[in-house]
mmCIF file of C-alpha atoms in Angstrom:
data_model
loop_
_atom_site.group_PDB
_atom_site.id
_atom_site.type_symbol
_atom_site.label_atom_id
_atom_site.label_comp_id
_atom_site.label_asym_id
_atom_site.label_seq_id
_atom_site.Cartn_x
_atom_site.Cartn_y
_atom_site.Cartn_z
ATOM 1 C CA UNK A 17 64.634 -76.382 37.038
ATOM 2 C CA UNK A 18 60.624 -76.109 35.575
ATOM 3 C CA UNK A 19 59.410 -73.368 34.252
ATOM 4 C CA UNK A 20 57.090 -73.044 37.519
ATOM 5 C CA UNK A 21 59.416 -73.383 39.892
ATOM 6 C CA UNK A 22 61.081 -69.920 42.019
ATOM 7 C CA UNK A 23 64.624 -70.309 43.185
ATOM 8 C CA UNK A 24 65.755 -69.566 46.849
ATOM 9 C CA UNK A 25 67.818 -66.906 44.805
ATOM 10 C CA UNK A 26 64.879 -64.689 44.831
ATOM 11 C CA UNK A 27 63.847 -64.637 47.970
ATOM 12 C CA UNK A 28 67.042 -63.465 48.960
ATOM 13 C CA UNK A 29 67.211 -59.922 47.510
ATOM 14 C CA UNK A 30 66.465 -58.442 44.262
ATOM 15 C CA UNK A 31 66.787 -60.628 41.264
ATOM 16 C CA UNK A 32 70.179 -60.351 39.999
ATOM 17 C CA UNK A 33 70.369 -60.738 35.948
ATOM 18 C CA UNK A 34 73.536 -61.940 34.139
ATOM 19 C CA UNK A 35 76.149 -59.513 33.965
ATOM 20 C CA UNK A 36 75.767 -58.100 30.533
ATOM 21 C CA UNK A 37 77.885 -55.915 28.428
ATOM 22 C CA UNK A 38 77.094 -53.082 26.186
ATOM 23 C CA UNK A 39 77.389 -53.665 21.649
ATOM 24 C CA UNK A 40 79.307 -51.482 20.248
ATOM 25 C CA UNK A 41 76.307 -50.347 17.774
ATOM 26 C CA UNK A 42 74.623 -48.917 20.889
ATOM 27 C CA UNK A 43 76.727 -46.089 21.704
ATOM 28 C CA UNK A 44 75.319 -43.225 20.569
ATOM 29 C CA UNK A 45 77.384 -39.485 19.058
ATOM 30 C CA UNK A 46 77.891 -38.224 22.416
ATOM 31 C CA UNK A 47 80.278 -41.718 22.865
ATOM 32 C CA UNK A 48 78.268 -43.027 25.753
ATOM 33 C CA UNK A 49 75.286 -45.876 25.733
ATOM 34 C CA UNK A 50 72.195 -44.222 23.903
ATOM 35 C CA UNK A 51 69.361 -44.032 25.733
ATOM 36 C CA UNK A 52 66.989 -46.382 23.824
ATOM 37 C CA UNK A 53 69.025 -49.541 24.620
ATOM 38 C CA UNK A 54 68.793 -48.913 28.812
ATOM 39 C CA UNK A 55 65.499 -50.424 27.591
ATOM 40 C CA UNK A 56 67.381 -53.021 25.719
ATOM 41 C CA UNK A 57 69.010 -54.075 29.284
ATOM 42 C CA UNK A 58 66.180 -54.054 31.495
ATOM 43 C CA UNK A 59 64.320 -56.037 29.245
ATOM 44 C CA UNK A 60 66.606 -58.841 29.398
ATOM 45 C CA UNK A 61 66.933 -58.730 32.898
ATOM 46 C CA UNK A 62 62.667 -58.928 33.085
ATOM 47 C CA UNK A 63 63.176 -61.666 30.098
ATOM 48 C CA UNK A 64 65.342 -63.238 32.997
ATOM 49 C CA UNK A 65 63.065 -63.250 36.295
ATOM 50 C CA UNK A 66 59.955 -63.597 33.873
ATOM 51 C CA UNK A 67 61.907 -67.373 32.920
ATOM 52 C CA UNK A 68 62.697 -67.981 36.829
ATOM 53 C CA UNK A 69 58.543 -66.699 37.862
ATOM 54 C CA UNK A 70 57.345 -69.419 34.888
ATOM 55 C CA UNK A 71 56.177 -66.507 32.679
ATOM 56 C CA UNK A 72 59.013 -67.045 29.935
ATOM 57 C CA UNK A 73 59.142 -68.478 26.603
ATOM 58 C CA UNK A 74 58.106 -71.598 28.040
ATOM 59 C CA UNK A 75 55.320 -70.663 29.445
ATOM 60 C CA UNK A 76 54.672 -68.763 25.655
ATOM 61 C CA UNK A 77 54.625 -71.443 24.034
ATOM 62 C CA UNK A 78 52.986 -74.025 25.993
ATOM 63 C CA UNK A 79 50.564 -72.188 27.864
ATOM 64 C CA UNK A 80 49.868 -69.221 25.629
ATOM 65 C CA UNK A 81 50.553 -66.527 28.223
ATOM 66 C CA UNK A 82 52.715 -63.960 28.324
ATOM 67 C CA UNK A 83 53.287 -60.124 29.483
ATOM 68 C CA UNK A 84 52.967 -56.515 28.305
ATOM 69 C CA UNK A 85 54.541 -53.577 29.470
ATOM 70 C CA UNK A 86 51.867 -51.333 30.011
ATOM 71 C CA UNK A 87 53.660 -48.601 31.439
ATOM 72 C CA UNK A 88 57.497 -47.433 31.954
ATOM 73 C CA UNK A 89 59.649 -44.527 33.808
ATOM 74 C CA UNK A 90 63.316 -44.131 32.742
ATOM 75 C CA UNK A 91 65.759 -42.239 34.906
ATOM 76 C CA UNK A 92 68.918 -41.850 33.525
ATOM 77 C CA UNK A 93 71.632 -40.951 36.470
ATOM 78 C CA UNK A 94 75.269 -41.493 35.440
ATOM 79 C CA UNK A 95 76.516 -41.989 31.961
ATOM 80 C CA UNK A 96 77.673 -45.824 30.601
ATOM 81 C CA UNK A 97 79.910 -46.531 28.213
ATOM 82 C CA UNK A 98 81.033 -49.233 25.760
ATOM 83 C CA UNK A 99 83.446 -51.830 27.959
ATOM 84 C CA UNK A 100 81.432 -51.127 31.165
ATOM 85 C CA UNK A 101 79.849 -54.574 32.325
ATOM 86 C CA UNK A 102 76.588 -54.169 33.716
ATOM 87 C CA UNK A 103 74.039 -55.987 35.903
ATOM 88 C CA UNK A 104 70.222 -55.613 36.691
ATOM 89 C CA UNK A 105 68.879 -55.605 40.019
ATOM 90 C CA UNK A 106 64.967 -56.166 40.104
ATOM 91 C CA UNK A 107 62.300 -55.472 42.793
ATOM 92 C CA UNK A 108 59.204 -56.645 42.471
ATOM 93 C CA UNK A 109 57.197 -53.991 43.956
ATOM 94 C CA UNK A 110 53.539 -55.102 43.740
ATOM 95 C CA UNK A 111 50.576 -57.652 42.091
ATOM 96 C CA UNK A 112 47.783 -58.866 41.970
ATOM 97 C CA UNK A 113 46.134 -61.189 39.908
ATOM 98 C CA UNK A 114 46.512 -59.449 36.300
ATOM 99 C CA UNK A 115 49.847 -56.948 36.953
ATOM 100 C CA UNK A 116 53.307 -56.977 37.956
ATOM 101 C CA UNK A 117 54.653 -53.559 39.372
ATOM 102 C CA UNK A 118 58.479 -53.936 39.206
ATOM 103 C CA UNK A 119 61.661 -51.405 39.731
ATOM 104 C CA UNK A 120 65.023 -52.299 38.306
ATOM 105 C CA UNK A 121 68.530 -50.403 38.313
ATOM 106 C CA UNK A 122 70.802 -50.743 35.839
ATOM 107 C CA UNK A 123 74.704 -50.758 37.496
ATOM 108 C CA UNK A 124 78.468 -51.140 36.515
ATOM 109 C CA UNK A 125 78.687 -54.421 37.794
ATOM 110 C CA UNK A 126 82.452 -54.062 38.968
ATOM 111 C CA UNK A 127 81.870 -50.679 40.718
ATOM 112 C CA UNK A 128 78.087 -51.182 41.927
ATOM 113 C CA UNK A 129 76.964 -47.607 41.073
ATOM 114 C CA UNK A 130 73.508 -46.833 40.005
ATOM 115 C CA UNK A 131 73.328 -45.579 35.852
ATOM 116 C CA UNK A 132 69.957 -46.106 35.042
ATOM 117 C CA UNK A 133 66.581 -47.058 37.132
ATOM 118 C CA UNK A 134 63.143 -47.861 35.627
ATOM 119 C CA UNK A 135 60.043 -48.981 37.159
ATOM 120 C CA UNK A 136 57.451 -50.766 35.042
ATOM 121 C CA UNK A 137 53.521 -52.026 35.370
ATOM 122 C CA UNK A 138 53.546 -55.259 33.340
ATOM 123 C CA UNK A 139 50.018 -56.572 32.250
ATOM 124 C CA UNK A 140 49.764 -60.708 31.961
ATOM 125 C CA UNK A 141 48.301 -61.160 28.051
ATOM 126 C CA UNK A 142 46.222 -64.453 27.386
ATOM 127 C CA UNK A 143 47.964 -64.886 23.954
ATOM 128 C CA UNK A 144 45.158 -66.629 22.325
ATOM 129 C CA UNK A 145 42.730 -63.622 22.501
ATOM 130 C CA UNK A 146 45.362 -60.917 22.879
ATOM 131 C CA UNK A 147 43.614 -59.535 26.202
ATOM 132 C CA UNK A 148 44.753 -59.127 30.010
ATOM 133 C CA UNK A 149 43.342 -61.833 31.933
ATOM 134 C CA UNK A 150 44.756 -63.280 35.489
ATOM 135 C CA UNK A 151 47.327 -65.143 35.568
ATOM 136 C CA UNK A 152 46.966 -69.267 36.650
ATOM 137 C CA UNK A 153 47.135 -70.122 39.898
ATOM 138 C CA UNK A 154 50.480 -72.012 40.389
ATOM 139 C CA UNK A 155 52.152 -68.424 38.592
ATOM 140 C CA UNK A 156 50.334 -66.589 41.533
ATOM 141 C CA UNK A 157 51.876 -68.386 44.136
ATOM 142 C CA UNK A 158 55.300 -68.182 42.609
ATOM 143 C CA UNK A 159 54.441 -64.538 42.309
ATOM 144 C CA UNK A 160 53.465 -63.901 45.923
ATOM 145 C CA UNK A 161 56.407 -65.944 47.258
ATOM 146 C CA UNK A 162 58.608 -63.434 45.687
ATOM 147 C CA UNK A 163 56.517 -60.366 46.317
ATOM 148 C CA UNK A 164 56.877 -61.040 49.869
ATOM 149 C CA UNK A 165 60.012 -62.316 50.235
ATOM 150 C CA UNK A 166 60.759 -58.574 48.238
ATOM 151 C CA UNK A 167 58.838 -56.751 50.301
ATOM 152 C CA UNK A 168 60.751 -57.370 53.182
ATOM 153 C CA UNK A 169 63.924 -55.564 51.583
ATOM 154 C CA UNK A 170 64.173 -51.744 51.939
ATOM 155 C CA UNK A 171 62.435 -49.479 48.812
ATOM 156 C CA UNK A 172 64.907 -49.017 46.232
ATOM 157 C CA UNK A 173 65.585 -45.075 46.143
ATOM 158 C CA UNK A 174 63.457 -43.096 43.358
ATOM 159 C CA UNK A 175 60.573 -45.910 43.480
ATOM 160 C CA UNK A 176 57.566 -43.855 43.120
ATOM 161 C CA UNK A 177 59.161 -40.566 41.279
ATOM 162 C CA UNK A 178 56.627 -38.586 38.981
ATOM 163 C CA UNK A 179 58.397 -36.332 35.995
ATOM 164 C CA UNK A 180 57.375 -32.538 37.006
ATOM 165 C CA UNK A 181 59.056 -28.646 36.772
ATOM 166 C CA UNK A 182 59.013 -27.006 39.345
ATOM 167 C CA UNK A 183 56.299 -23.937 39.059
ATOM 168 C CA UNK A 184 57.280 -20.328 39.740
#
């Protein structure tokens, strides 16, 4: 497959990444996955649907594009442990021609619960100047295929959520 080119696979659903499974290093003194490496996971998954957009290292190295997460929300919902295999499921939420608005959960991939969500606002970086700029035309339309074929799924639940306490 080219960089450029979107599988069927995404138009189907949310982008499924690899099943991965949790290093032993990343278990933290209360014996369950320590909350720095959710990051770990949903970056791999993005590394993956970046590759299958065009955005990956390919598209690094010849093209001298890439992305930056600009912003990021972490829930953390149900405690995983070493041994647990997990899987990414990513939405893309929204774009337009310089962002990528996406929401990913991170689950047990034998049992299908929900540990871990996080929604991100990407920013595409023209590497030889270090700035946001659009991204090229041919990435936009692999973009928008997904984004609609996405937005024709039903909203992943706590898309949207804001961190707050209650007031008294």
């Amino acid at each position: 497959m080219s960089d450029n080119a979107v599988p069927t696979t995404q138009e189907a659903g949310p982008f499924l990444s690899q099943v991965m499974q949790i290093e032993p290093q990343w278990i933290d003194y209360n014996g369950h996955l320590n909350m720095a490496y959710y990051n770990v996971m949903f970056d791999r998954a993005i590394d993956q649907i970046w590759a299958e957009l065009g955005i990956g290292p390919a598209y690094m190295k010849e093209r001298q594009g890439s992305t930056f997460t600009a912003e990021c929300h972490v829930r953390y919902l149900r405690e995983i442990h070493l041994g647990d295999p997990v899987q990414v499921a990513v939405w893309l939420i929204a774009a337009d021609e310089k962002r990528l608005h996406t929401f990913e959960e991170l689950r047990h991939a034998g049992e299908g619960w929900v540990s871990a969500t996080s929604e991100n606002m990407s920013v595409h970086i023209d590497m030889t100047k270090r700035k946001v700029a659009p991204f090229p035309p041919d990435i936009q339309a692999n973009i928008a295929r997904v984004l609609r074929a996405h937005a024709a799924l039903p909203q992943p639940d706590g898309l949207g959520r804001a961190i707050g306490m209650p007031r008294k």
